[in-house]
Amino acid sequence: MAFEDVDYTSLSVPAAPFSNPAIVPEFPKGRVPRHVGVIMDGNGRWAKQRGLVRTEGHKAAEPVVFDTIAGAIEAGVRYLSLYTFSTENWKRSPQEVRFLMGFSRDIIHRRVAQMDEWGVRVRWSGRRPRLWRSVIDELEKAMERTKDNTTIDVVFCINYGGRAEIADAAAAIARDVRDGRISGDRVTERMIAEHLYNPDIPDADLVIRTSGEQRTSNFLPWEAAYAELDFVPELFPDYGRAVLWRSIDHYIHRDRRFGGVVQNIVRHS
Ligand code: IPE
Ligand code: IPE
Ligand code: MG
């Protein structure tokens, strides 16, 4: 049976945002990170620990993705970037790559109504070449359907690589210079930021990586240049809104200096 033919619809559906307000922590106003990135790692190890094939770990991650989105909405996060498939993940076996492509396409298709209901605006960050046409089609349909939603922007980073994004921005600037729209000696940080995949999205404030690995693996190198980092031990299938809230709480207690000095920072609590 082809991976694409597998029926995943029996997977559990996480509780919708605010269906249990009693458990939502009250974060101090104005202190919640506006843009959170999550490197969703550890699906393969989760499966291995259970004697299962790696793809079972990816399947187990699906409800967790939506629990995380619900938790981000509850916490008041405005942008959530989810690292779903990197430009380096093509190195994996053809079977796993094929599974991940088909699964991403199916998830977007199957969950778009739920995301729409939750007020999610679906976004995509990544490179077109090589990415399956059917994945792009589902992303485009979901982006069109949800474009007026304002509760949260969820950015699926699929065929995303931070270096690729910066190289693509540089290429776009080079085209502008060639065509006389800008002068080559006036390339600024702002100009690069304006040529990223989604220039309207603010820099990441907090980047979380699951599974205990302490690296960023080419995720948002430009946007997360000053982000706080939180490396959590949970494998992604064991992740969820409660662990997200713990990271937000860590974030709230950090001093962000942006190169300034600590006395200038208004400390919380
Ligand atoms: C993250 O889990 C999912 C993707 C990168 C697509 P992994 O598949 O990397 O799981 P581990 O790191 O091998 O456990
Ligand atoms: C990063 O995880 C990519 C995604 C989560 C999509 P990887 O598992 O690919 O990263 P490395 O290989 O451990 O650095
Ligand atoms: Mg991994």
PDB file of C-alpha atoms and ligand atoms in Angstrom:
ATOM      1  CA  MET A   1       0.000   0.000   0.000  1.00  0.00           C
ATOM      2  CA  ALA A   2       1.326   3.459  -0.865  1.00  0.00           C
ATOM      3  CA  PHE A   3       1.973   5.754   2.060  1.00  0.00           C
ATOM      4  CA  GLU A   4      -0.501   8.176   0.542  1.00  0.00           C
ATOM      5  CA  ASP A   5      -3.270   5.634   0.868  1.00  0.00           C
ATOM      6  CA  VAL A   6      -2.984   5.301   4.626  1.00  0.00           C
ATOM      7  CA  ASP A   7      -5.975   6.597   6.546  1.00  0.00           C
ATOM      8  CA  TYR A   8      -4.915   8.737   9.508  1.00  0.00           C
ATOM      9  CA  THR A   9      -8.334  10.126  10.298  1.00  0.00           C
ATOM     10  CA  SER A  10      -8.671   7.983  13.408  1.00  0.00           C
ATOM     11  CA  LEU A  11      -5.989  10.080  15.115  1.00  0.00           C
ATOM     12  CA  SER A  12      -7.064  11.918  18.231  1.00  0.00           C
ATOM     13  CA  VAL A  13      -8.151  15.513  17.842  1.00  0.00           C
ATOM     14  CA  PRO A  14      -6.657  17.796  20.494  1.00  0.00           C
ATOM     15  CA  ALA A  15      -8.925  19.963  22.604  1.00  0.00           C
ATOM     16  CA  ALA A  16      -9.767  23.214  20.861  1.00  0.00           C
ATOM     17  CA  PRO A  17      -8.275  26.408  22.268  1.00  0.00           C
ATOM     18  CA  PHE A  18      -9.977  27.584  25.471  1.00  0.00           C
ATOM     19  CA  SER A  19     -12.131  24.461  25.743  1.00  0.00           C
ATOM     20  CA  ASN A  20     -10.596  24.106  29.217  1.00  0.00           C
ATOM     21  CA  PRO A  21      -9.847  27.689  30.353  1.00  0.00           C
ATOM     22  CA  ALA A  22      -8.996  26.466  33.855  1.00  0.00           C
ATOM     23  CA  ILE A  23      -5.673  25.075  32.684  1.00  0.00           C
ATOM     24  CA  VAL A  24      -4.503  28.075  30.650  1.00  0.00           C
ATOM     25  CA  PRO A  25      -1.791  29.937  32.577  1.00  0.00           C
ATOM     26  CA  GLU A  26      -2.127  33.689  32.963  1.00  0.00           C
ATOM     27  CA  PHE A  27       1.004  35.145  31.461  1.00  0.00           C
ATOM     28  CA  PRO A  28       1.747  38.803  32.219  1.00  0.00           C
ATOM     29  CA  LYS A  29       0.365  41.089  29.558  1.00  0.00           C
ATOM     30  CA  GLY A  30       2.813  42.156  26.888  1.00  0.00           C
ATOM     31  CA  ARG A  31       5.417  39.576  27.920  1.00  0.00           C
ATOM     32  CA  VAL A  32       4.325  36.612  25.813  1.00  0.00           C
ATOM     33  CA  PRO A  33       6.663  36.072  22.837  1.00  0.00           C
ATOM     34  CA  ARG A  34       5.027  37.392  19.707  1.00  0.00           C
ATOM     35  CA  HIS A  35       6.748  34.925  17.376  1.00  0.00           C
ATOM     36  CA  VAL A  36       7.664  31.404  18.524  1.00  0.00           C
ATOM     37  CA  GLY A  37       9.522  28.882  16.372  1.00  0.00           C
ATOM     38  CA  VAL A  38       9.470  25.162  17.109  1.00  0.00           C
ATOM     39  CA  ILE A  39      12.000  22.666  15.770  1.00  0.00           C
ATOM     40  CA  MET A  40       9.833  19.574  15.993  1.00  0.00           C
ATOM     41  CA  ASP A  41      12.485  16.908  16.502  1.00  0.00           C
ATOM     42  CA  GLY A  42      12.651  13.359  17.840  1.00  0.00           C
ATOM     43  CA  ASN A  43       9.889  11.512  15.995  1.00  0.00           C
ATOM     44  CA  GLY A  44      12.275   8.818  14.784  1.00  0.00           C
ATOM     45  CA  ARG A  45      13.711   8.200  18.262  1.00  0.00           C
ATOM     46  CA  TRP A  46      10.220   8.076  19.763  1.00  0.00           C
ATOM     47  CA  ALA A  47       9.305   5.335  17.277  1.00  0.00           C
ATOM     48  CA  LYS A  48      12.584   3.469  17.795  1.00  0.00           C
ATOM     49  CA  GLN A  49      12.058   3.377  21.561  1.00  0.00           C
ATOM     50  CA  ARG A  50       8.815   1.535  20.877  1.00  0.00           C
ATOM     51  CA  GLY A  51      10.225  -0.840  18.272  1.00  0.00           C
ATOM     52  CA  LEU A  52       8.274   0.937  15.546  1.00  0.00           C
ATOM     53  CA  VAL A  53       9.332   2.228  12.135  1.00  0.00           C
ATOM     54  CA  ARG A  54      10.273   5.928  11.954  1.00  0.00           C
ATOM     55  CA  THR A  55       7.114   6.874  10.073  1.00  0.00           C
ATOM     56  CA  GLU A  56       5.038   5.818  13.102  1.00  0.00           C
ATOM     57  CA  GLY A  57       6.809   8.606  15.006  1.00  0.00           C
ATOM     58  CA  HIS A  58       5.789  11.124  12.361  1.00  0.00           C
ATOM     59  CA  LYS A  59       2.191   9.910  12.553  1.00  0.00           C
ATOM     60  CA  ALA A  60       2.222  10.270  16.346  1.00  0.00           C
ATOM     61  CA  ALA A  61       3.346  13.884  15.878  1.00  0.00           C
ATOM     62  CA  GLU A  62       0.188  14.969  14.068  1.00  0.00           C
ATOM     63  CA  PRO A  63      -2.128  15.535  17.060  1.00  0.00           C
ATOM     64  CA  VAL A  64       0.808  17.087  18.910  1.00  0.00           C
ATOM     65  CA  VAL A  65       1.202  19.727  16.193  1.00  0.00           C
ATOM     66  CA  PHE A  66      -2.415  20.752  16.718  1.00  0.00           C
ATOM     67  CA  ASP A  67      -2.176  20.644  20.495  1.00  0.00           C
ATOM     68  CA  THR A  68       0.822  22.975  20.188  1.00  0.00           C
ATOM     69  CA  ILE A  69      -1.118  25.341  17.923  1.00  0.00           C
ATOM     70  CA  ALA A  70      -4.028  25.344  20.396  1.00  0.00           C
ATOM     71  CA  GLY A  71      -1.633  26.074  23.272  1.00  0.00           C
ATOM     72  CA  ALA A  72       0.001  28.913  21.351  1.00  0.00           C
ATOM     73  CA  ILE A  73      -3.406  30.472  20.716  1.00  0.00           C
ATOM     74  CA  GLU A  74      -4.295  30.149  24.394  1.00  0.00           C
ATOM     75  CA  ALA A  75      -1.027  31.768  25.458  1.00  0.00           C
ATOM     76  CA  GLY A  76      -1.531  34.683  23.051  1.00  0.00           C
ATOM     77  CA  VAL A  77       1.337  33.904  20.657  1.00  0.00           C
ATOM     78  CA  ARG A  78       0.706  35.765  17.391  1.00  0.00           C
ATOM     79  CA  TYR A  79       3.082  33.879  15.023  1.00  0.00           C
ATOM     80  CA  LEU A  80       4.101  30.229  15.280  1.00  0.00           C
ATOM     81  CA  SER A  81       6.720  28.841  12.894  1.00  0.00           C
ATOM     82  CA  LEU A  82       6.836  25.051  12.716  1.00  0.00           C
ATOM     83  CA  TYR A  83       9.940  23.410  11.238  1.00  0.00           C
ATOM     84  CA  THR A  84       8.340  20.592   9.310  1.00  0.00           C
ATOM     85  CA  PHE A  85      10.797  19.605   6.559  1.00  0.00           C
ATOM     86  CA  SER A  86      14.235  21.097   6.010  1.00  0.00           C
ATOM     87  CA  THR A  87      16.184  21.548   2.782  1.00  0.00           C
ATOM     88  CA  GLU A  88      18.534  18.927   4.262  1.00  0.00           C
ATOM     89  CA  ASN A  89      15.797  16.362   4.953  1.00  0.00           C
ATOM     90  CA  TRP A  90      15.946  15.237   1.292  1.00  0.00           C
ATOM     91  CA  LYS A  91      18.998  13.241   2.421  1.00  0.00           C
ATOM     92  CA  ARG A  92      16.728  10.741   4.158  1.00  0.00           C
ATOM     93  CA  SER A  93      15.629   7.471   2.547  1.00  0.00           C
ATOM     94  CA  PRO A  94      13.314   7.849  -0.460  1.00  0.00           C
ATOM     95  CA  GLN A  95      10.627   6.026   1.523  1.00  0.00           C
ATOM     96  CA  GLU A  96      10.783   8.459   4.442  1.00  0.00           C
ATOM     97  CA  VAL A  97      10.909  11.515   2.159  1.00  0.00           C
ATOM     98  CA  ARG A  98       7.925  10.189   0.235  1.00  0.00           C
ATOM     99  CA  PHE A  99       6.058   9.599   3.468  1.00  0.00           C
ATOM    100  CA  LEU A 100       6.823  13.073   4.815  1.00  0.00           C
ATOM    101  CA  MET A 101       5.719  14.761   1.591  1.00  0.00           C
ATOM    102  CA  GLY A 102       2.451  12.825   1.367  1.00  0.00           C
ATOM    103  CA  PHE A 103       1.789  13.193   5.077  1.00  0.00           C
ATOM    104  CA  SER A 104       2.367  16.972   5.045  1.00  0.00           C
ATOM    105  CA  ARG A 105       0.031  17.318   2.089  1.00  0.00           C
ATOM    106  CA  ASP A 106      -2.647  15.167   3.760  1.00  0.00           C
ATOM    107  CA  ILE A 107      -2.410  16.953   7.110  1.00  0.00           C
ATOM    108  CA  ILE A 108      -2.895  20.373   5.555  1.00  0.00           C
ATOM    109  CA  HIS A 109      -5.825  19.073   3.535  1.00  0.00           C
ATOM    110  CA  ARG A 110      -7.433  17.239   6.436  1.00  0.00           C
ATOM    111  CA  ARG A 111      -6.909  19.907   9.102  1.00  0.00           C
ATOM    112  CA  VAL A 112      -7.582  23.114   7.200  1.00  0.00           C
ATOM    113  CA  ALA A 113     -11.226  23.324   8.358  1.00  0.00           C
ATOM    114  CA  GLN A 114     -10.145  22.920  11.989  1.00  0.00           C
ATOM    115  CA  MET A 115      -7.443  25.561  11.603  1.00  0.00           C
ATOM    116  CA  ASP A 116      -9.908  27.909   9.919  1.00  0.00           C
ATOM    117  CA  GLU A 117     -12.360  27.405  12.785  1.00  0.00           C
ATOM    118  CA  TRP A 118      -9.595  28.255  15.290  1.00  0.00           C
ATOM    119  CA  GLY A 119      -8.797  31.515  13.464  1.00  0.00           C
ATOM    120  CA  VAL A 120      -5.466  30.272  12.120  1.00  0.00           C
ATOM    121  CA  ARG A 121      -3.981  31.968   9.105  1.00  0.00           C
ATOM    122  CA  VAL A 122      -1.945  29.295   7.336  1.00  0.00           C
ATOM    123  CA  ARG A 123       1.403  30.427   5.909  1.00  0.00           C
ATOM    124  CA  TRP A 124       4.306  28.667   4.223  1.00  0.00           C
ATOM    125  CA  SER A 125       7.988  29.362   4.324  1.00  0.00           C
ATOM    126  CA  GLY A 126      10.286  27.435   2.006  1.00  0.00           C
ATOM    127  CA  ARG A 127      11.667  26.847  -1.446  1.00  0.00           C
ATOM    128  CA  ARG A 128       9.510  25.782  -4.366  1.00  0.00           C
ATOM    129  CA  PRO A 129      11.991  23.736  -6.419  1.00  0.00           C
ATOM    130  CA  ARG A 130      11.907  20.058  -5.440  1.00  0.00           C
ATOM    131  CA  LEU A 131       8.896  20.398  -3.130  1.00  0.00           C
ATOM    132  CA  TRP A 132       6.010  18.205  -4.286  1.00  0.00           C
ATOM    133  CA  ARG A 133       3.503  20.095  -6.430  1.00  0.00           C
ATOM    134  CA  SER A 134       0.644  18.543  -4.423  1.00  0.00           C
ATOM    135  CA  VAL A 135       2.101  19.931  -1.169  1.00  0.00           C
ATOM    136  CA  ILE A 136       2.336  23.413  -2.683  1.00  0.00           C
ATOM    137  CA  ASP A 137      -1.237  23.084  -4.004  1.00  0.00           C
ATOM    138  CA  GLU A 138      -2.606  22.186  -0.548  1.00  0.00           C
ATOM    139  CA  LEU A 139      -0.619  24.993   1.073  1.00  0.00           C
ATOM    140  CA  GLU A 140      -1.904  27.488  -1.467  1.00  0.00           C
ATOM    141  CA  LYS A 141      -5.502  26.379  -0.998  1.00  0.00           C
ATOM    142  CA  ALA A 142      -5.153  26.591   2.788  1.00  0.00           C
ATOM    143  CA  MET A 143      -3.473  30.004   2.603  1.00  0.00           C
ATOM    144  CA  GLU A 144      -6.242  31.343   0.384  1.00  0.00           C
ATOM    145  CA  ARG A 145      -9.012  29.928   2.569  1.00  0.00           C
ATOM    146  CA  THR A 146      -7.562  31.295   5.812  1.00  0.00           C
ATOM    147  CA  LYS A 147      -6.046  34.573   4.600  1.00  0.00           C
ATOM    148  CA  ASP A 148      -8.404  36.788   6.599  1.00  0.00           C
ATOM    149  CA  ASN A 149      -7.914  34.993   9.933  1.00  0.00           C
ATOM    150  CA  THR A 150      -6.180  37.012  12.612  1.00  0.00           C
ATOM    151  CA  THR A 151      -5.937  34.865  15.758  1.00  0.00           C
ATOM    152  CA  ILE A 152      -2.531  33.391  14.905  1.00  0.00           C
ATOM    153  CA  ASP A 153      -0.347  32.917  11.842  1.00  0.00           C
ATOM    154  CA  VAL A 154       0.973  29.362  11.670  1.00  0.00           C
ATOM    155  CA  VAL A 155       3.937  29.157   9.330  1.00  0.00           C
ATOM    156  CA  PHE A 156       4.649  25.683   8.025  1.00  0.00           C
ATOM    157  CA  CYS A 157       8.350  25.650   7.188  1.00  0.00           C
ATOM    158  CA  ILE A 158       8.428  22.998   4.485  1.00  0.00           C
ATOM    159  CA  ASN A 159      11.469  22.604   2.256  1.00  0.00           C
ATOM    160  CA  TYR A 160      12.783  25.428   4.413  1.00  0.00           C
ATOM    161  CA  GLY A 161      16.460  26.162   4.962  1.00  0.00           C
ATOM    162  CA  GLY A 162      17.720  29.367   6.532  1.00  0.00           C
ATOM    163  CA  ARG A 163      20.732  29.600   4.250  1.00  0.00           C
ATOM    164  CA  ALA A 164      18.524  28.946   1.222  1.00  0.00           C
ATOM    165  CA  GLU A 165      16.217  31.741   2.379  1.00  0.00           C
ATOM    166  CA  ILE A 166      19.099  34.203   2.691  1.00  0.00           C
ATOM    167  CA  ALA A 167      20.559  33.069  -0.668  1.00  0.00           C
ATOM    168  CA  ASP A 168      17.127  33.522  -2.284  1.00  0.00           C
ATOM    169  CA  ALA A 169      16.895  37.010  -0.784  1.00  0.00           C
ATOM    170  CA  ALA A 170      20.368  37.837  -2.131  1.00  0.00           C
ATOM    171  CA  ALA A 171      19.369  36.581  -5.583  1.00  0.00           C
ATOM    172  CA  ALA A 172      16.206  38.714  -5.531  1.00  0.00           C
ATOM    173  CA  ILE A 173      18.268  41.770  -4.566  1.00  0.00           C
ATOM    174  CA  ALA A 174      20.778  41.005  -7.337  1.00  0.00           C
ATOM    175  CA  ARG A 175      17.887  40.972  -9.836  1.00  0.00           C
ATOM    176  CA  ASP A 176      16.712  44.350  -8.533  1.00  0.00           C
ATOM    177  CA  VAL A 177      20.234  45.742  -8.948  1.00  0.00           C
ATOM    178  CA  ARG A 178      20.548  44.306 -12.469  1.00  0.00           C
ATOM    179  CA  ASP A 179      17.239  45.837 -13.483  1.00  0.00           C
ATOM    180  CA  GLY A 180      18.199  49.205 -12.015  1.00  0.00           C
ATOM    181  CA  ARG A 181      15.590  49.212  -9.247  1.00  0.00           C
ATOM    182  CA  ILE A 182      18.213  49.602  -6.539  1.00  0.00           C
ATOM    183  CA  SER A 183      21.881  50.444  -6.403  1.00  0.00           C
ATOM    184  CA  GLY A 184      24.257  47.604  -5.519  1.00  0.00           C
ATOM    185  CA  ASP A 185      26.207  49.616  -2.986  1.00  0.00           C
ATOM    186  CA  ARG A 186      23.102  50.263  -0.921  1.00  0.00           C
ATOM    187  CA  VAL A 187      22.326  46.760   0.276  1.00  0.00           C
ATOM    188  CA  THR A 188      21.161  47.041   3.861  1.00  0.00           C
ATOM    189  CA  GLU A 189      19.969  44.660   6.568  1.00  0.00           C
ATOM    190  CA  ARG A 190      16.507  46.025   6.070  1.00  0.00           C
ATOM    191  CA  MET A 191      16.623  45.236   2.371  1.00  0.00           C
ATOM    192  CA  ILE A 192      17.583  41.631   3.086  1.00  0.00           C
ATOM    193  CA  ALA A 193      14.783  41.360   5.660  1.00  0.00           C
ATOM    194  CA  GLU A 194      12.345  42.680   3.058  1.00  0.00           C
ATOM    195  CA  HIS A 195      13.319  39.919   0.627  1.00  0.00           C
ATOM    196  CA  LEU A 196      12.818  36.993   3.001  1.00  0.00           C
ATOM    197  CA  TYR A 197       9.982  34.534   2.293  1.00  0.00           C
ATOM    198  CA  ASN A 198       7.467  36.320   4.569  1.00  0.00           C
ATOM    199  CA  PRO A 199       8.788  39.832   5.145  1.00  0.00           C
ATOM    200  CA  ASP A 200       5.736  40.918   7.141  1.00  0.00           C
ATOM    201  CA  ILE A 201       6.415  38.383   9.897  1.00  0.00           C
ATOM    202  CA  PRO A 202       8.433  39.855  12.800  1.00  0.00           C
ATOM    203  CA  ASP A 203      11.669  38.315  14.048  1.00  0.00           C
ATOM    204  CA  ALA A 204      11.390  35.207  16.201  1.00  0.00           C
ATOM    205  CA  ASP A 205      11.428  35.917  19.947  1.00  0.00           C
ATOM    206  CA  LEU A 206      11.697  32.335  21.153  1.00  0.00           C
ATOM    207  CA  VAL A 207      12.930  29.198  19.408  1.00  0.00           C
ATOM    208  CA  ILE A 208      12.232  25.855  21.031  1.00  0.00           C
ATOM    209  CA  ARG A 209      13.798  22.550  20.024  1.00  0.00           C
ATOM    210  CA  THR A 210      12.477  19.262  21.301  1.00  0.00           C
ATOM    211  CA  SER A 211      14.394  15.997  21.790  1.00  0.00           C
ATOM    212  CA  GLY A 212      17.367  17.401  23.716  1.00  0.00           C
ATOM    213  CA  GLU A 213      19.484  18.296  20.672  1.00  0.00           C
ATOM    214  CA  GLN A 214      21.172  21.650  21.170  1.00  0.00           C
ATOM    215  CA  ARG A 215      21.470  23.039  17.673  1.00  0.00           C
ATOM    216  CA  THR A 216      19.259  25.014  15.329  1.00  0.00           C
ATOM    217  CA  SER A 217      19.828  22.978  12.125  1.00  0.00           C
ATOM    218  CA  ASN A 218      19.428  25.868   9.669  1.00  0.00           C
ATOM    219  CA  PHE A 219      16.161  27.168  11.188  1.00  0.00           C
ATOM    220  CA  LEU A 220      15.539  30.941  10.968  1.00  0.00           C
ATOM    221  CA  PRO A 221      19.201  32.084  11.172  1.00  0.00           C
ATOM    222  CA  TRP A 222      18.223  35.619  10.149  1.00  0.00           C
ATOM    223  CA  GLU A 223      14.928  35.958  12.006  1.00  0.00           C
ATOM    224  CA  ALA A 224      16.166  34.299  15.206  1.00  0.00           C
ATOM    225  CA  ALA A 225      19.456  36.202  15.443  1.00  0.00           C
ATOM    226  CA  TYR A 226      18.332  37.599  18.827  1.00  0.00           C
ATOM    227  CA  ALA A 227      15.807  34.944  19.805  1.00  0.00           C
ATOM    228  CA  GLU A 228      15.890  33.256  23.178  1.00  0.00           C
ATOM    229  CA  LEU A 229      16.523  29.526  22.806  1.00  0.00           C
ATOM    230  CA  ASP A 230      14.939  26.738  24.819  1.00  0.00           C
ATOM    231  CA  PHE A 231      16.092  23.153  24.337  1.00  0.00           C
ATOM    232  CA  VAL A 232      13.626  20.751  25.894  1.00  0.00           C
ATOM    233  CA  PRO A 233      14.186  17.037  26.507  1.00  0.00           C
ATOM    234  CA  GLU A 234      10.780  15.783  25.347  1.00  0.00           C
ATOM    235  CA  LEU A 235      10.673  14.007  22.000  1.00  0.00           C
ATOM    236  CA  PHE A 236       8.175  15.776  19.751  1.00  0.00           C
ATOM    237  CA  PRO A 237       5.421  13.118  20.005  1.00  0.00           C
ATOM    238  CA  ASP A 238       5.552  13.690  23.796  1.00  0.00           C
ATOM    239  CA  TYR A 239       5.320  17.458  23.367  1.00  0.00           C
ATOM    240  CA  GLY A 240       2.170  19.567  23.650  1.00  0.00           C
ATOM    241  CA  ARG A 241       0.698  22.751  25.017  1.00  0.00           C
ATOM    242  CA  ALA A 242       1.880  22.265  28.608  1.00  0.00           C
ATOM    243  CA  VAL A 243       5.527  21.997  27.515  1.00  0.00           C
ATOM    244  CA  LEU A 244       5.089  25.027  25.261  1.00  0.00           C
ATOM    245  CA  TRP A 245       3.777  27.027  28.209  1.00  0.00           C
ATOM    246  CA  ARG A 246       6.799  25.990  30.277  1.00  0.00           C
ATOM    247  CA  SER A 247       9.087  27.410  27.572  1.00  0.00           C
ATOM    248  CA  ILE A 248       7.038  30.619  27.447  1.00  0.00           C
ATOM    249  CA  ASP A 249       7.423  30.904  31.207  1.00  0.00           C
ATOM    250  CA  HIS A 250      11.220  30.477  30.868  1.00  0.00           C
ATOM    251  CA  TYR A 251      11.200  33.158  28.172  1.00  0.00           C
ATOM    252  CA  ILE A 252       9.282  35.607  30.343  1.00  0.00           C
ATOM    253  CA  HIS A 253      11.964  35.351  33.022  1.00  0.00           C
ATOM    254  CA  ARG A 254      14.872  36.026  30.685  1.00  0.00           C
ATOM    255  CA  ASP A 255      16.554  39.416  30.208  1.00  0.00           C
ATOM    256  CA  ARG A 256      16.688  40.324  26.559  1.00  0.00           C
ATOM    257  CA  ARG A 257      19.382  42.893  26.030  1.00  0.00           C
ATOM    258  CA  PHE A 258      19.823  43.129  22.251  1.00  0.00           C
ATOM    259  CA  GLY A 259      23.372  44.324  22.849  1.00  0.00           C
ATOM    260  CA  GLY A 260      22.322  46.919  25.403  1.00  0.00           C
ATOM    261  CA  VAL A 261      22.871  46.786  29.152  1.00  0.00           C
ATOM    262  CA  VAL A 262      20.771  45.047  31.731  1.00  0.00           C
ATOM    263  CA  GLN A 263      19.879  48.178  33.728  1.00  0.00           C
ATOM    264  CA  ASN A 264      17.930  49.453  30.758  1.00  0.00           C
ATOM    265  CA  ILE A 265      15.693  46.436  30.700  1.00  0.00           C
ATOM    266  CA  VAL A 266      12.403  46.571  32.557  1.00  0.00           C
ATOM    267  CA  ARG A 267      12.520  43.349  34.558  1.00  0.00           C
ATOM    268  CA  HIS A 268       9.469  41.325  35.046  1.00  0.00           C
ATOM    269  CA  SER A 269       8.719  40.010  38.576  1.00  0.00           C
TER     270      SER A 269
HETATM  271  C1  IPE B   1      11.627  15.358  13.323  1.00  0.00           C
HETATM  272  O1  IPE B   1      11.916  14.096  13.823  1.00  0.00           O
HETATM  273  C2  IPE B   1      10.818  15.318  12.059  1.00  0.00           C
HETATM  274  C3  IPE B   1      11.535  15.749  10.858  1.00  0.00           C
HETATM  275  C4  IPE B   1      12.762  16.196  10.803  1.00  0.00           C
HETATM  276  C5  IPE B   1      10.807  15.672   9.596  1.00  0.00           C
HETATM  277  P1  IPE B   1      13.095  13.239  13.241  1.00  0.00           P
HETATM  278  O2  IPE B   1      12.571  12.432  12.096  1.00  0.00           O
HETATM  279  O3  IPE B   1      14.274  14.076  12.921  1.00  0.00           O
HETATM  280  O4  IPE B   1      13.399  12.272  14.464  1.00  0.00           O
HETATM  281  P2  IPE B   1      14.820  11.869  15.052  1.00  0.00           P
HETATM  282  O5  IPE B   1      15.600  13.123  15.246  1.00  0.00           O
HETATM  283  O6  IPE B   1      15.450  10.969  14.036  1.00  0.00           O
HETATM  284  O7  IPE B   1      14.497  11.178  16.326  1.00  0.00           O
HETATM  285  C1  IPE B   2      15.545  19.600  11.962  1.00  0.00           C
HETATM  286  O1  IPE B   2      15.599  18.309  12.445  1.00  0.00           O
HETATM  287  C2  IPE B   2      14.515  19.692  10.867  1.00  0.00           C
HETATM  288  C3  IPE B   2      13.113  19.566  11.275  1.00  0.00           C
HETATM  289  C4  IPE B   2      12.690  19.413  12.498  1.00  0.00           C
HETATM  290  C5  IPE B   2      12.166  19.637  10.197  1.00  0.00           C
HETATM  291  P1  IPE B   2      16.657  17.248  11.894  1.00  0.00           P
HETATM  292  O2  IPE B   2      16.422  15.986  12.630  1.00  0.00           O
HETATM  293  O3  IPE B   2      16.583  17.186  10.404  1.00  0.00           O
HETATM  294  O4  IPE B   2      18.040  17.926  12.280  1.00  0.00           O
HETATM  295  P2  IPE B   2      19.477  17.297  12.542  1.00  0.00           P
HETATM  296  O5  IPE B   2      19.817  16.458  11.341  1.00  0.00           O
HETATM  297  O6  IPE B   2      19.367  16.469  13.773  1.00  0.00           O
HETATM  298  O7  IPE B   2      20.381  18.468  12.734  1.00  0.00           O
HETATM  299 MG    MG B   3      15.858  14.700  13.998  1.00  0.00          MG
END
